[in-house]
Short mmCIF file of C-alpha atoms in Angstrom, two decimals:
data_model
loop_
_atom_site.label_atom_id
_atom_site.label_comp_id
_atom_site.label_asym_id
_atom_site.label_seq_id
_atom_site.Cartn_x
_atom_site.Cartn_y
_atom_site.Cartn_z
CA UNK A 1 17.88 -26.83 -124.16
CA UNK A 2 15.02 -24.87 -122.69
CA UNK A 3 13.18 -22.43 -124.87
CA UNK A 4 11.87 -19.24 -123.26
CA UNK A 5 8.70 -17.89 -124.86
CA UNK A 6 8.19 -14.18 -124.38
CA UNK A 7 4.76 -13.06 -123.19
CA UNK A 8 2.75 -10.95 -125.59
CA UNK A 9 1.55 -8.79 -122.69
CA UNK A 10 3.92 -6.34 -121.05
CA UNK A 11 4.91 -7.20 -117.52
CA UNK A 12 2.94 -5.34 -114.82
CA UNK A 13 4.80 -3.91 -111.89
CA UNK A 14 4.10 -5.69 -108.63
CA UNK A 15 1.87 -3.77 -106.25
CA UNK A 16 1.95 -4.24 -102.53
CA UNK A 17 3.80 -6.83 -100.52
CA UNK A 18 5.81 -9.91 -101.23
CA UNK A 19 4.88 -12.04 -104.24
CA UNK A 20 3.42 -9.09 -106.11
CA UNK A 21 0.00 -9.50 -104.45
CA UNK A 22 -2.18 -6.48 -104.96
CA UNK A 23 -3.37 -4.58 -101.90
CA UNK A 24 -7.09 -3.96 -101.65
CA UNK A 25 -8.02 -0.43 -102.64
CA UNK A 26 -8.36 1.79 -99.59
CA UNK A 27 -11.92 2.99 -99.10
CA UNK A 28 -12.38 6.72 -99.25
CA UNK A 29 -13.44 8.08 -95.84
CA UNK A 30 -17.12 9.08 -95.76
CA UNK A 31 -17.68 12.80 -95.98
CA UNK A 32 -19.55 14.79 -93.36
CA UNK A 33 -21.26 18.17 -93.44
CA UNK A 34 -19.02 20.15 -91.09
CA UNK A 35 -21.57 22.96 -90.83
CA UNK A 36 -24.14 20.53 -89.44
CA UNK A 37 -21.61 18.49 -87.41
CA UNK A 38 -18.85 20.86 -86.34
CA UNK A 39 -17.69 19.16 -83.13
CA UNK A 40 -15.12 16.48 -82.46
CA UNK A 41 -15.01 14.51 -79.22
CA UNK A 42 -12.56 16.95 -77.63
CA UNK A 43 -14.93 19.81 -78.50
CA UNK A 44 -17.84 18.05 -76.76
CA UNK A 45 -15.66 17.54 -73.69
CA UNK A 46 -14.62 21.19 -73.62
CA UNK A 47 -18.18 22.48 -73.99
CA UNK A 48 -19.75 20.11 -71.45
CA UNK A 49 -16.88 19.96 -68.97
CA UNK A 50 -17.08 16.16 -69.00
CA UNK A 51 -14.21 13.72 -69.52
CA UNK A 52 -14.07 11.66 -72.71
CA UNK A 53 -14.91 8.47 -70.78
CA UNK A 54 -18.26 9.87 -69.57
CA UNK A 55 -19.30 11.03 -73.05
CA UNK A 56 -18.33 7.64 -74.52
CA UNK A 57 -20.31 5.92 -71.75
CA UNK A 58 -23.43 7.95 -72.56
CA UNK A 59 -23.07 6.96 -76.23
CA UNK A 60 -22.47 3.29 -75.40
CA UNK A 61 -25.55 3.22 -73.17
CA UNK A 62 -27.74 4.69 -75.91
CA UNK A 63 -28.35 7.92 -74.01
CA UNK A 64 -26.66 9.99 -76.74
CA UNK A 65 -26.73 9.16 -80.48
CA UNK A 66 -23.49 8.07 -82.13
CA UNK A 67 -21.59 10.65 -84.13
CA UNK A 68 -21.03 10.64 -87.89
CA UNK A 69 -17.90 8.55 -88.31
CA UNK A 70 -15.25 9.45 -90.86
CA UNK A 71 -12.75 6.88 -89.69
CA UNK A 72 -12.14 4.18 -87.14
CA UNK A 73 -11.36 6.65 -84.38
CA UNK A 74 -12.84 9.84 -85.78
CA UNK A 75 -16.42 11.09 -85.63
CA UNK A 76 -18.15 14.45 -85.79
CA UNK A 77 -21.07 15.67 -83.70
CA UNK A 78 -23.74 18.34 -83.98
CA UNK A 79 -25.70 20.64 -81.70
CA UNK A 80 -28.20 17.85 -80.98
CA UNK A 81 -25.40 15.74 -79.49
CA UNK A 82 -24.22 18.61 -77.32
CA UNK A 83 -27.77 19.36 -76.13
CA UNK A 84 -28.46 15.70 -75.33
CA UNK A 85 -25.25 15.30 -73.30
CA UNK A 86 -26.10 18.40 -71.26
CA UNK A 87 -29.67 17.18 -70.72
CA UNK A 88 -28.56 13.73 -69.54
CA UNK A 89 -26.02 15.30 -67.20
CA UNK A 90 -28.66 17.68 -65.83
CA UNK A 91 -31.21 14.91 -65.26
CA UNK A 92 -28.61 12.64 -63.66
CA UNK A 93 -26.72 15.03 -61.41
CA UNK A 94 -29.12 17.92 -60.79
CA UNK A 95 -32.45 16.10 -60.72
CA UNK A 96 -31.18 12.74 -59.46
CA UNK A 97 -32.82 10.61 -62.14
CA UNK A 98 -31.21 7.17 -62.61
CA UNK A 99 -29.69 6.51 -66.04
CA UNK A 100 -32.16 3.66 -66.55
CA UNK A 101 -35.07 6.07 -66.13
CA UNK A 102 -33.43 8.75 -68.27
CA UNK A 103 -32.88 6.33 -71.15
CA UNK A 104 -36.47 5.05 -71.02
CA UNK A 105 -37.93 8.55 -70.92
CA UNK A 106 -35.75 9.88 -73.73
CA UNK A 107 -36.43 6.88 -75.96
CA UNK A 108 -40.16 7.21 -75.43
CA UNK A 109 -40.07 10.95 -76.03
CA UNK A 110 -38.04 10.61 -79.22
CA UNK A 111 -40.09 7.74 -80.66
CA UNK A 112 -43.62 8.58 -79.59
CA UNK A 113 -43.85 12.37 -79.76
CA UNK A 114 -43.62 14.63 -82.73
CA UNK A 115 -41.84 17.98 -82.31
CA UNK A 116 -45.25 19.70 -82.21
CA UNK A 117 -46.47 17.34 -79.46
CA UNK A 118 -43.28 17.92 -77.45
CA UNK A 119 -43.86 21.67 -77.66
CA UNK A 120 -47.45 21.19 -76.53
CA UNK A 121 -46.43 19.01 -73.57
CA UNK A 122 -43.83 21.62 -72.59
CA UNK A 123 -46.52 24.32 -72.61
CA UNK A 124 -48.83 22.13 -70.50
CA UNK A 125 -46.01 21.45 -68.02
CA UNK A 126 -45.43 25.16 -67.51
CA UNK A 127 -49.09 25.53 -66.48
CA UNK A 128 -49.25 22.62 -64.04
CA UNK A 129 -49.24 23.35 -60.34
CA UNK A 130 -45.94 23.12 -58.50
CA UNK A 131 -47.03 19.79 -56.97
CA UNK A 132 -47.25 18.20 -60.42
CA UNK A 133 -44.41 20.04 -62.13
CA UNK A 134 -41.07 18.48 -63.04
CA UNK A 135 -38.58 17.80 -60.27
CA UNK A 136 -36.73 20.99 -59.46
CA UNK A 137 -33.09 21.54 -60.29
CA UNK A 138 -30.81 20.57 -57.40
CA UNK A 139 -33.53 18.96 -55.23
CA UNK A 140 -33.11 18.58 -51.49
CA UNK A 141 -31.03 15.56 -50.51
CA UNK A 142 -30.78 13.14 -47.60
CA UNK A 143 -27.72 11.38 -46.24
CA UNK A 144 -28.00 7.85 -47.67
CA UNK A 145 -26.08 6.06 -44.91
CA UNK A 146 -28.05 7.76 -42.14
CA UNK A 147 -31.28 6.93 -43.94
CA UNK A 148 -30.62 3.20 -44.37
CA UNK A 149 -29.47 2.92 -40.75
CA UNK A 150 -32.68 4.57 -39.60
CA UNK A 151 -34.78 2.27 -41.80
CA UNK A 152 -32.89 -0.91 -40.91
CA UNK A 153 -31.72 -1.54 -44.48
CA UNK A 154 -28.29 -2.77 -45.48
CA UNK A 155 -25.73 -1.01 -47.63
CA UNK A 156 -26.29 -3.80 -50.18
CA UNK A 157 -30.00 -2.91 -50.36
CA UNK A 158 -29.04 0.66 -51.22
CA UNK A 159 -26.37 -0.36 -53.73
CA UNK A 160 -28.77 -2.80 -55.42
CA UNK A 161 -31.39 -0.08 -55.86
CA UNK A 162 -28.80 2.28 -57.33
CA UNK A 163 -27.37 -0.40 -59.65
CA UNK A 164 -30.87 -1.35 -60.82
CA UNK A 165 -31.72 2.27 -61.59
CA UNK A 166 -34.53 2.51 -59.04
CA UNK A 167 -32.94 5.50 -57.31
CA UNK A 168 -29.97 7.75 -57.98
CA UNK A 169 -27.20 8.55 -55.54
CA UNK A 170 -24.36 11.06 -55.66
CA UNK A 171 -21.49 12.31 -53.55
CA UNK A 172 -21.74 15.68 -51.83
CA UNK A 173 -19.00 17.47 -49.92
CA UNK A 174 -19.62 19.42 -46.75
CA UNK A 175 -17.85 22.61 -45.70
CA UNK A 176 -14.90 20.61 -44.38
CA UNK A 177 -14.52 18.77 -47.68
CA UNK A 178 -15.76 15.45 -46.31
CA UNK A 179 -17.68 13.40 -48.86
CA UNK A 180 -21.01 11.76 -48.12
CA UNK A 181 -23.39 9.71 -50.23
CA UNK A 182 -26.79 11.34 -50.73
CA UNK A 183 -30.11 10.53 -52.41
CA UNK A 184 -32.85 12.92 -53.45
CA UNK A 185 -35.34 13.53 -50.65
CA UNK A 186 -38.10 12.93 -53.21
CA UNK A 187 -36.90 9.31 -53.54
CA UNK A 188 -36.69 8.39 -49.86
CA UNK A 189 -40.22 6.93 -50.04
CA UNK A 190 -38.85 4.10 -52.20
CA UNK A 191 -36.40 3.08 -49.49
CA UNK A 192 -39.05 3.57 -46.80
CA UNK A 193 -41.50 1.32 -48.66
CA UNK A 194 -38.85 -1.34 -49.22
CA UNK A 195 -38.00 -1.23 -45.51
CA UNK A 196 -41.66 -1.92 -44.71
CA UNK A 197 -41.53 -5.00 -46.94
CA UNK A 198 -38.45 -6.13 -45.06
CA UNK A 199 -40.20 -5.69 -41.69
CA UNK A 200 -43.19 -7.75 -42.88
CA UNK A 201 -40.84 -10.60 -43.70
CA UNK A 202 -40.02 -10.21 -47.40
CA UNK A 203 -36.30 -10.62 -46.90
CA UNK A 204 -33.34 -12.24 -48.63
CA UNK A 205 -33.54 -15.41 -46.56
CA UNK A 206 -36.61 -16.42 -48.58
CA UNK A 207 -35.38 -14.96 -51.85
CA UNK A 208 -36.72 -11.39 -51.92
CA UNK A 209 -34.45 -8.54 -53.01
CA UNK A 210 -34.60 -5.08 -54.54
CA UNK A 211 -34.65 -6.71 -57.98
CA UNK A 212 -38.24 -7.82 -57.35
CA UNK A 213 -39.33 -4.17 -57.43
CA UNK A 214 -38.29 -4.01 -61.07
CA UNK A 215 -41.45 -5.77 -62.26
CA UNK A 216 -43.53 -2.92 -60.83
CA UNK A 217 -41.18 -0.29 -62.25
CA UNK A 218 -41.29 -1.89 -65.69
CA UNK A 219 -45.08 -2.31 -65.66
CA UNK A 220 -45.71 1.25 -64.46
CA UNK A 221 -43.14 2.65 -66.89
CA UNK A 222 -44.85 0.96 -69.85
CA UNK A 223 -48.28 2.07 -68.63
CA UNK A 224 -47.16 5.67 -68.20
CA UNK A 225 -45.56 5.73 -71.66
CA UNK A 226 -48.89 4.70 -73.23
CA UNK A 227 -50.77 7.15 -71.04
CA UNK A 228 -48.52 10.09 -71.93
CA UNK A 229 -48.76 9.32 -75.66
CA UNK A 230 -52.55 9.04 -75.49
CA UNK A 231 -52.94 12.34 -73.66
CA UNK A 232 -50.53 14.16 -75.98
CA UNK A 233 -52.40 12.93 -79.03
CA UNK A 234 -55.92 13.67 -77.79
CA UNK A 235 -55.41 16.85 -75.80
CA UNK A 236 -53.18 18.68 -78.29
CA UNK A 237 -56.23 20.24 -79.97
CA UNK A 238 -57.09 22.04 -76.72
CA UNK A 239 -55.58 25.15 -75.22
CA UNK A 240 -52.62 24.31 -72.92
CA UNK A 241 -54.42 25.88 -69.93
CA UNK A 242 -57.45 23.62 -70.41
CA UNK A 243 -55.29 20.54 -70.94
CA UNK A 244 -53.28 21.27 -67.77
CA UNK A 245 -56.48 21.60 -65.72
CA UNK A 246 -57.81 18.31 -67.08
CA UNK A 247 -54.54 16.49 -66.31
CA UNK A 248 -54.44 17.82 -62.75
CA UNK A 249 -58.02 16.68 -62.11
CA UNK A 250 -57.57 13.31 -63.82
CA UNK A 251 -54.37 12.15 -62.10
CA UNK A 252 -55.93 11.56 -58.64
CA UNK A 253 -58.73 9.59 -60.30
CA UNK A 254 -56.23 7.45 -62.23
CA UNK A 255 -54.18 6.82 -59.11
CA UNK A 256 -57.25 5.78 -57.14
CA UNK A 257 -58.38 3.52 -60.00
CA UNK A 258 -55.00 1.76 -60.11
CA UNK A 259 -55.05 1.05 -56.36
CA UNK A 260 -58.63 -0.24 -56.34
CA UNK A 261 -58.19 -2.27 -59.52
CA UNK A 262 -55.10 -3.94 -58.10
CA UNK A 263 -57.15 -4.90 -55.03
CA UNK A 264 -59.89 -6.22 -57.32
CA UNK A 265 -57.41 -8.34 -59.27
CA UNK A 266 -56.12 -9.87 -56.03
CA UNK A 267 -59.64 -10.65 -54.80
CA UNK A 268 -60.66 -12.13 -58.15
CA UNK A 269 -57.56 -14.30 -58.24
CA UNK A 270 -58.20 -15.63 -54.74
CA UNK A 271 -61.81 -16.41 -55.69
CA UNK A 272 -60.55 -18.83 -58.34
CA UNK A 273 -58.55 -20.95 -55.87
#
């Protein structure tokens, strides 16, 4: 005969699924200051006129900061997110800057410049001559297909430069509604220079492609970032008018130095062979 011994502790009701296994306690969603972050994704889309996929793409590419998440599929955004989305869109579609260039410039601006330095640089920019000012909104464009045909480049050359972020291209529609691919007229020199390389003999049959230009873009981008930071730090004690005059007079000297120093490096290298 079996003897059943009663437990001294009262039986606890089973919690959760089969077998009375306890479910893990559900974490409380993080709170967010709705005054500082009033927008949801649909609000950003309504205010910018952009589809959700484009906004998500900007965030994924690091062009726009992530929102403050309160759940797996819920996040809130502030005025800084809205302003950044509009700025990226403006730089990409009105000033024809490639996303690669936009990301590099924004990262450098955010990391290297204090708010006071950014205000100073903005004041200097407003005093620079038109030739050195920022690219205008809605710059003149050139038909991309006509341009590459004239230069003897292939459609692949153009697509590679766009994919690599060396130039930006967009679709425009004429009066009849026909779409055409265009590039900013300010950027045609890049295609013209590449076409010259092709004519000299630097072609794909011996391994040269648009990707080889990236080493120059990366080197010049890093150099310019250091240059801009140095000037912002050391000129910020001056009046913006004086700083603008100094920058305008210094840029031709810097450009000439870079060309001559590159020649000197080539000559010095050949002297060692």
